[in-house]
């Protein structure tokens, strides 16, 4: 029953993620234009790589590790603080690297500096802990509030192409503020622990093992935008980003099941319930296939006409990119 409840929490948030871009996507593309959209996408993709490297797979590793030990109050507190301090140290190091990159090699320096707020936000991101204890209500509520506030601020303050910097600040600071809101709820789960008992780096190897496949996925989901912007133009990055965002948006309900299953299956594995794990995997594979296959063909069918209608004049290229990219939906769902 907990799986169903958590899936409904997560799926309801994913529905919100579908509805909000239906408002912000056409609005932002028409206000900022292809170049503004492209600059945001290009600079965010670079910053996101530093966030990814600084986080070293803690989103997955921390989630799983907390699920393993959540029945033991002492181990829960110990693992949380160790993982947090390990991640914080690495994020700070990569934040310094990012600032050096912007100063030395930055193509759009003021926009890239604005994107650095995402690294500060990553430092305080403890959503992995709440997912590990299967408290999805907390993270979903936080994310929903952040998204709605971001939407309101964008509609109020972003009025012209010159507001691109403000648009980036709204999104990045909303993420930062949202991450801070989870901290007060830690008292329900975590008690004080002696610093001398902490050994953060014992988690490094396990975190890296989960980070490597995650980094491999990011090569084709994020790095391609950086490469496109570097060798061609920010405008081309914007076209691809808008195509990619529609694909990701259409997948949110499908992929939310994996987010819910990760901590639950981790706990079952720790308790040796292999048979139930296999049953869940088969059921989840059938469920994701049932949803993703019609989404894939439906999106491909409407892509050419939908993109310029949705994003406005100047975004016709997005439709052709969307037609090609729609076929990755089934593979992402299976993954």
Short mmCIF file of C-alpha atoms in Angstrom, two decimals:
data_model
loop_
_atom_site.label_atom_id
_atom_site.label_comp_id
_atom_site.label_asym_id
_atom_site.label_seq_id
_atom_site.Cartn_x
_atom_site.Cartn_y
_atom_site.Cartn_z
CA UNK A 1 0.00 0.00 0.00
CA UNK A 2 2.90 2.33 0.76
CA UNK A 3 4.19 1.89 -2.81
CA UNK A 4 0.81 2.89 -4.25
CA UNK A 5 0.53 5.90 -1.93
CA UNK A 6 4.06 7.08 -2.71
CA UNK A 7 3.50 6.54 -6.42
CA UNK A 8 0.35 8.65 -6.28
CA UNK A 9 2.25 11.39 -4.43
CA UNK A 10 5.06 11.31 -6.96
CA UNK A 11 2.76 10.91 -9.96
CA UNK A 12 0.63 13.88 -8.84
CA UNK A 13 3.78 15.99 -8.71
CA UNK A 14 4.78 14.73 -12.15
CA UNK A 15 1.37 15.78 -13.47
CA UNK A 16 2.12 19.24 -12.08
CA UNK A 17 5.44 19.13 -13.96
CA UNK A 18 3.46 18.46 -17.12
CA UNK A 19 0.93 21.24 -16.54
CA UNK A 20 3.35 24.03 -15.54
CA UNK A 21 5.46 23.88 -18.75
CA UNK A 22 2.21 24.19 -20.70
CA UNK A 23 2.13 27.71 -19.22
CA UNK A 24 5.81 28.65 -18.90
CA UNK A 25 7.08 26.96 -22.09
CA UNK A 26 5.11 29.03 -24.64
CA UNK A 27 5.42 32.16 -22.49
CA UNK A 28 9.19 32.00 -21.98
CA UNK A 29 9.95 30.99 -25.59
CA UNK A 30 7.95 33.95 -26.91
CA UNK A 31 9.45 36.43 -24.41
CA UNK A 32 13.12 35.34 -24.53
CA UNK A 33 13.19 34.06 -28.12
CA UNK A 34 15.35 31.21 -29.50
CA UNK A 35 18.64 32.91 -28.52
CA UNK A 36 17.60 33.64 -24.91
CA UNK A 37 16.21 30.15 -24.47
CA UNK A 38 19.42 28.75 -25.96
CA UNK A 39 21.74 30.75 -23.69
CA UNK A 40 19.82 29.58 -20.63
CA UNK A 41 19.93 25.97 -21.79
CA UNK A 42 23.64 26.11 -22.67
CA UNK A 43 24.77 27.77 -19.43
CA UNK A 44 22.50 25.60 -17.28
CA UNK A 45 23.85 22.43 -18.93
CA UNK A 46 27.41 23.42 -18.01
CA UNK A 47 26.48 24.27 -14.41
CA UNK A 48 24.50 21.05 -14.17
CA UNK A 49 27.61 19.05 -15.03
CA UNK A 50 29.43 20.56 -12.06
CA UNK A 51 26.39 19.83 -9.88
CA UNK A 52 26.46 16.24 -11.13
CA UNK A 53 30.19 15.85 -10.45
CA UNK A 54 29.91 17.49 -7.04
CA UNK A 55 26.98 15.31 -6.02
CA UNK A 56 28.96 12.12 -6.91
CA UNK A 57 25.88 9.92 -7.11
CA UNK A 58 24.57 10.73 -3.63
CA UNK A 59 21.03 11.13 -5.00
CA UNK A 60 20.98 7.38 -5.68
CA UNK A 61 23.53 6.14 -3.15
CA UNK A 62 22.15 8.17 -0.24
CA UNK A 63 18.60 7.11 -1.08
CA UNK A 64 19.59 3.44 -1.10
CA UNK A 65 21.87 3.60 1.95
CA UNK A 66 19.26 5.36 4.09
CA UNK A 67 16.71 2.72 3.03
CA UNK A 68 19.12 0.01 4.24
CA UNK A 69 19.55 1.43 7.76
CA UNK A 70 16.33 3.32 8.43
CA UNK A 71 15.12 0.76 10.99
CA UNK A 72 18.05 1.62 13.28
CA UNK A 73 17.87 5.15 14.67
CA UNK A 74 21.57 5.36 15.51
CA UNK A 75 22.76 4.04 12.13
CA UNK A 76 20.27 6.33 10.38
CA UNK A 77 21.76 9.46 11.97
CA UNK A 78 25.33 8.24 11.46
CA UNK A 79 24.83 7.48 7.77
CA UNK A 80 22.98 10.73 7.09
CA UNK A 81 25.68 13.00 8.53
CA UNK A 82 28.50 11.00 6.95
CA UNK A 83 26.94 11.13 3.49
CA UNK A 84 26.01 14.80 3.85
CA UNK A 85 29.53 15.90 4.89
CA UNK A 86 31.13 13.81 2.12
CA UNK A 87 28.87 15.36 -0.52
CA UNK A 88 29.25 18.90 0.90
CA UNK A 89 33.04 18.67 0.70
CA UNK A 90 33.00 17.53 -2.94
CA UNK A 91 30.37 20.13 -3.96
CA UNK A 92 32.50 22.94 -2.47
CA UNK A 93 35.53 21.70 -4.44
CA UNK A 94 33.60 21.64 -7.72
CA UNK A 95 32.02 25.02 -6.95
CA UNK A 96 35.56 26.44 -6.86
CA UNK A 97 36.38 24.68 -10.16
CA UNK A 98 33.22 26.11 -11.73
CA UNK A 99 34.06 29.68 -10.74
CA UNK A 100 37.55 29.25 -12.23
CA UNK A 101 36.00 27.90 -15.44
CA UNK A 102 33.60 30.86 -15.72
CA UNK A 103 36.34 33.45 -15.11
CA UNK A 104 38.84 31.83 -17.49
CA UNK A 105 36.72 30.27 -20.24
CA UNK A 106 33.13 31.42 -19.79
CA UNK A 107 31.32 32.30 -23.00
CA UNK A 108 28.39 34.01 -21.23
CA UNK A 109 29.98 34.96 -17.92
CA UNK A 110 27.17 36.84 -16.18
CA UNK A 111 24.64 34.12 -17.02
CA UNK A 112 27.04 31.36 -15.99
CA UNK A 113 27.67 33.08 -12.65
CA UNK A 114 23.91 33.23 -12.09
CA UNK A 115 23.73 29.48 -12.74
CA UNK A 116 26.30 28.90 -9.96
CA UNK A 117 23.45 29.21 -7.44
CA UNK A 118 22.49 25.66 -8.46
CA UNK A 119 25.77 24.41 -6.96
CA UNK A 120 25.01 26.16 -3.68
CA UNK A 121 21.54 24.59 -3.81
CA UNK A 122 23.09 21.15 -4.37
CA UNK A 123 25.12 21.59 -1.17
CA UNK A 124 21.92 21.72 0.91
CA UNK A 125 19.89 19.17 -1.05
CA UNK A 126 18.86 16.35 1.31
CA UNK A 127 15.88 15.07 -0.69
CA UNK A 128 17.76 11.73 -0.98
CA UNK A 129 17.27 11.23 2.77
CA UNK A 130 13.49 11.69 2.66
CA UNK A 131 13.23 9.40 -0.34
CA UNK A 132 15.28 6.82 1.54
CA UNK A 133 12.80 6.82 4.44
CA UNK A 134 9.98 6.81 1.85
CA UNK A 135 8.63 10.19 3.00
CA UNK A 136 7.61 11.27 -0.50
CA UNK A 137 4.87 13.54 0.81
CA UNK A 138 7.52 15.89 2.20
CA UNK A 139 9.55 16.19 -1.00
CA UNK A 140 6.51 16.39 -3.26
CA UNK A 141 4.96 19.18 -1.16
CA UNK A 142 8.26 21.10 -1.18
CA UNK A 143 8.74 20.73 -4.92
CA UNK A 144 5.14 21.70 -5.67
CA UNK A 145 5.39 24.94 -3.67
CA UNK A 146 8.73 25.83 -5.30
CA UNK A 147 7.39 25.25 -8.81
CA UNK A 148 4.25 27.32 -8.23
CA UNK A 149 6.22 30.23 -6.70
CA UNK A 150 8.66 30.10 -9.65
CA UNK A 151 5.77 30.21 -12.10
CA UNK A 152 4.21 33.25 -10.41
CA UNK A 153 7.52 35.14 -10.28
CA UNK A 154 8.27 34.39 -13.95
CA UNK A 155 4.86 35.62 -15.08
CA UNK A 156 5.19 38.79 -12.99
CA UNK A 157 8.79 39.83 -13.66
CA UNK A 158 9.99 38.26 -16.94
CA UNK A 159 8.63 40.61 -19.59
CA UNK A 160 11.32 41.01 -22.28
CA UNK A 161 14.51 39.52 -23.74
CA UNK A 162 16.55 41.66 -21.33
CA UNK A 163 15.06 39.71 -18.41
CA UNK A 164 17.02 36.54 -19.18
CA UNK A 165 19.36 37.05 -16.21
CA UNK A 166 16.39 37.59 -13.89
CA UNK A 167 14.75 34.43 -15.27
CA UNK A 168 17.84 32.38 -14.40
CA UNK A 169 18.00 33.86 -10.90
CA UNK A 170 14.34 33.07 -10.27
CA UNK A 171 14.80 29.41 -11.20
CA UNK A 172 18.11 28.92 -9.38
CA UNK A 173 17.13 30.67 -6.15
CA UNK A 174 13.80 28.83 -6.11
CA UNK A 175 15.75 25.55 -6.15
CA UNK A 176 18.05 26.81 -3.39
CA UNK A 177 15.16 27.97 -1.21
CA UNK A 178 13.27 24.74 -1.80
CA UNK A 179 16.23 22.64 -0.66
CA UNK A 180 16.46 24.63 2.58
CA UNK A 181 12.81 23.96 3.44
CA UNK A 182 13.45 20.24 4.04
CA UNK A 183 15.96 20.80 6.86
CA UNK A 184 13.46 21.63 9.64
CA UNK A 185 11.83 18.20 9.19
CA UNK A 186 15.06 16.33 9.96
CA UNK A 187 14.34 16.49 13.70
CA UNK A 188 11.69 13.82 13.24
CA UNK A 189 14.29 11.31 12.11
CA UNK A 190 17.78 12.41 13.14
CA UNK A 191 19.26 12.90 16.61
CA UNK A 192 22.59 14.43 17.57
CA UNK A 193 25.76 12.40 17.09
CA UNK A 194 29.38 12.87 18.07
CA UNK A 195 31.52 14.25 15.25
CA UNK A 196 34.37 11.93 16.23
CA UNK A 197 32.23 8.94 15.24
CA UNK A 198 31.79 10.15 11.68
CA UNK A 199 33.74 8.55 8.84
CA UNK A 200 32.32 10.23 5.71
CA UNK A 201 34.76 8.80 3.19
CA UNK A 202 33.76 5.19 3.81
CA UNK A 203 30.80 5.98 1.54
CA UNK A 204 32.91 7.35 -1.29
CA UNK A 205 33.51 4.07 -3.14
CA UNK A 206 29.83 3.05 -3.07
CA UNK A 207 28.74 6.50 -4.17
CA UNK A 208 31.17 6.52 -7.10
CA UNK A 209 29.94 3.08 -8.20
CA UNK A 210 26.42 4.49 -8.59
CA UNK A 211 27.71 7.77 -9.96
CA UNK A 212 29.45 6.26 -13.01
CA UNK A 213 26.33 4.88 -14.75
CA UNK A 214 24.51 8.11 -13.85
CA UNK A 215 27.32 10.13 -15.47
CA UNK A 216 27.12 7.91 -18.56
CA UNK A 217 23.42 8.76 -18.91
CA UNK A 218 24.17 12.47 -18.48
CA UNK A 219 26.57 12.33 -21.44
CA UNK A 220 23.62 12.07 -23.82
CA UNK A 221 21.08 14.04 -21.76
CA UNK A 222 23.17 17.08 -20.82
CA UNK A 223 26.64 17.06 -22.38
CA UNK A 224 25.16 16.98 -25.87
CA UNK A 225 23.66 20.43 -25.24
CA UNK A 226 27.03 21.77 -24.16
CA UNK A 227 28.72 20.32 -27.25
CA UNK A 228 25.97 21.66 -29.54
CA UNK A 229 26.27 25.14 -28.04
CA UNK A 230 30.06 25.12 -28.27
CA UNK A 231 30.39 23.90 -31.86
CA UNK A 232 27.27 25.46 -33.36
CA UNK A 233 25.26 28.08 -31.46
CA UNK A 234 23.20 28.77 -28.35
CA UNK A 235 20.14 28.99 -30.61
CA UNK A 236 20.61 25.39 -31.75
CA UNK A 237 20.95 24.36 -28.12
CA UNK A 238 17.64 26.10 -27.45
CA UNK A 239 15.89 24.18 -30.24
CA UNK A 240 17.19 20.86 -28.96
CA UNK A 241 16.41 21.75 -25.34
CA UNK A 242 12.78 22.54 -26.17
CA UNK A 243 12.44 19.23 -28.00
CA UNK A 244 14.08 17.38 -25.13
CA UNK A 245 11.91 19.09 -22.51
CA UNK A 246 8.71 17.88 -24.22
CA UNK A 247 10.05 14.31 -24.29
CA UNK A 248 11.04 14.51 -20.60
CA UNK A 249 7.71 16.08 -19.74
CA UNK A 250 5.80 13.27 -21.42
CA UNK A 251 7.88 10.69 -19.53
CA UNK A 252 7.46 12.06 -16.03
CA UNK A 253 4.52 9.88 -15.02
CA UNK A 254 6.31 6.76 -16.26
CA UNK A 255 9.69 7.40 -14.63
CA UNK A 256 8.18 8.43 -11.29
CA UNK A 257 7.57 4.73 -10.58
CA UNK A 258 11.32 4.06 -10.53
CA UNK A 259 11.86 6.85 -8.01
CA UNK A 260 9.29 5.29 -5.69
CA UNK A 261 10.53 1.72 -6.11
CA UNK A 262 14.23 2.42 -5.42
CA UNK A 263 14.09 2.79 -1.60
CA UNK A 264 11.37 0.15 -1.26
CA UNK A 265 13.28 -2.46 -3.23
CA UNK A 266 16.53 -1.52 -1.44
CA UNK A 267 14.87 -2.30 1.89
CA UNK A 268 13.50 -5.60 0.54
CA UNK A 269 16.96 -6.60 -0.71
CA UNK A 270 18.46 -5.77 2.69
CA UNK A 271 15.85 -8.08 4.26
CA UNK A 272 16.54 -10.88 1.74
CA UNK A 273 13.12 -10.81 0.02
CA UNK A 274 14.47 -11.67 -3.44
CA UNK A 275 11.30 -13.33 -4.70
CA UNK A 276 9.16 -10.25 -4.01
CA UNK A 277 11.80 -8.04 -5.65
CA UNK A 278 11.59 -10.08 -8.86
CA UNK A 279 7.78 -9.89 -8.84
CA UNK A 280 7.90 -6.11 -8.47
CA UNK A 281 10.43 -5.73 -11.29
CA UNK A 282 8.29 -7.73 -13.72
CA UNK A 283 5.16 -5.78 -12.82
CA UNK A 284 6.92 -2.42 -13.09
CA UNK A 285 8.38 -3.33 -16.51
CA UNK A 286 4.91 -4.21 -17.83
CA UNK A 287 3.44 -1.01 -16.36
CA UNK A 288 6.08 1.29 -17.87
CA UNK A 289 5.74 -0.41 -21.28
CA UNK A 290 1.97 -0.03 -21.14
CA UNK A 291 2.33 3.74 -20.62
CA UNK A 292 5.41 4.59 -22.70
CA UNK A 293 4.63 2.89 -26.02
CA UNK A 294 1.45 4.89 -26.80
CA UNK A 295 3.13 8.08 -25.54
CA UNK A 296 6.03 7.50 -27.94
CA UNK A 297 3.87 6.98 -31.04
CA UNK A 298 1.44 9.73 -30.10
CA UNK A 299 4.21 12.31 -29.66
CA UNK A 300 5.86 11.34 -32.96
CA UNK A 301 2.52 11.73 -34.76
CA UNK A 302 1.87 15.32 -33.62
CA UNK A 303 5.48 16.59 -33.32
CA UNK A 304 5.90 18.50 -36.61
CA UNK A 305 2.80 20.68 -36.17
CA UNK A 306 2.75 20.80 -32.38
CA UNK A 307 6.17 22.42 -31.78
CA UNK A 308 5.63 25.71 -33.70
CA UNK A 309 2.06 25.92 -32.39
CA UNK A 310 3.25 25.46 -28.78
CA UNK A 311 6.45 27.54 -28.79
CA UNK A 312 5.59 30.11 -31.46
CA UNK A 313 7.21 31.44 -34.63
CA UNK A 314 10.89 30.69 -35.06
CA UNK A 315 10.70 27.29 -33.34
CA UNK A 316 9.71 25.16 -36.36
CA UNK A 317 13.01 23.24 -36.14
CA UNK A 318 11.93 21.87 -32.76
CA UNK A 319 9.21 19.82 -34.45
CA UNK A 320 11.68 17.81 -36.55
CA UNK A 321 13.98 17.27 -33.58
CA UNK A 322 10.99 16.16 -31.52
CA UNK A 323 9.91 13.60 -34.13
CA UNK A 324 13.36 11.96 -34.04
CA UNK A 325 13.77 12.15 -30.28
CA UNK A 326 10.32 10.76 -29.44
CA UNK A 327 11.60 7.24 -30.09
CA UNK A 328 13.90 7.33 -27.06
CA UNK A 329 10.85 7.35 -24.77
CA UNK A 330 10.49 3.56 -24.71
CA UNK A 331 14.20 3.03 -24.03
CA UNK A 332 14.29 5.55 -21.17
CA UNK A 333 11.19 3.92 -19.66
CA UNK A 334 12.80 0.47 -19.82
CA UNK A 335 16.05 1.79 -18.36
#
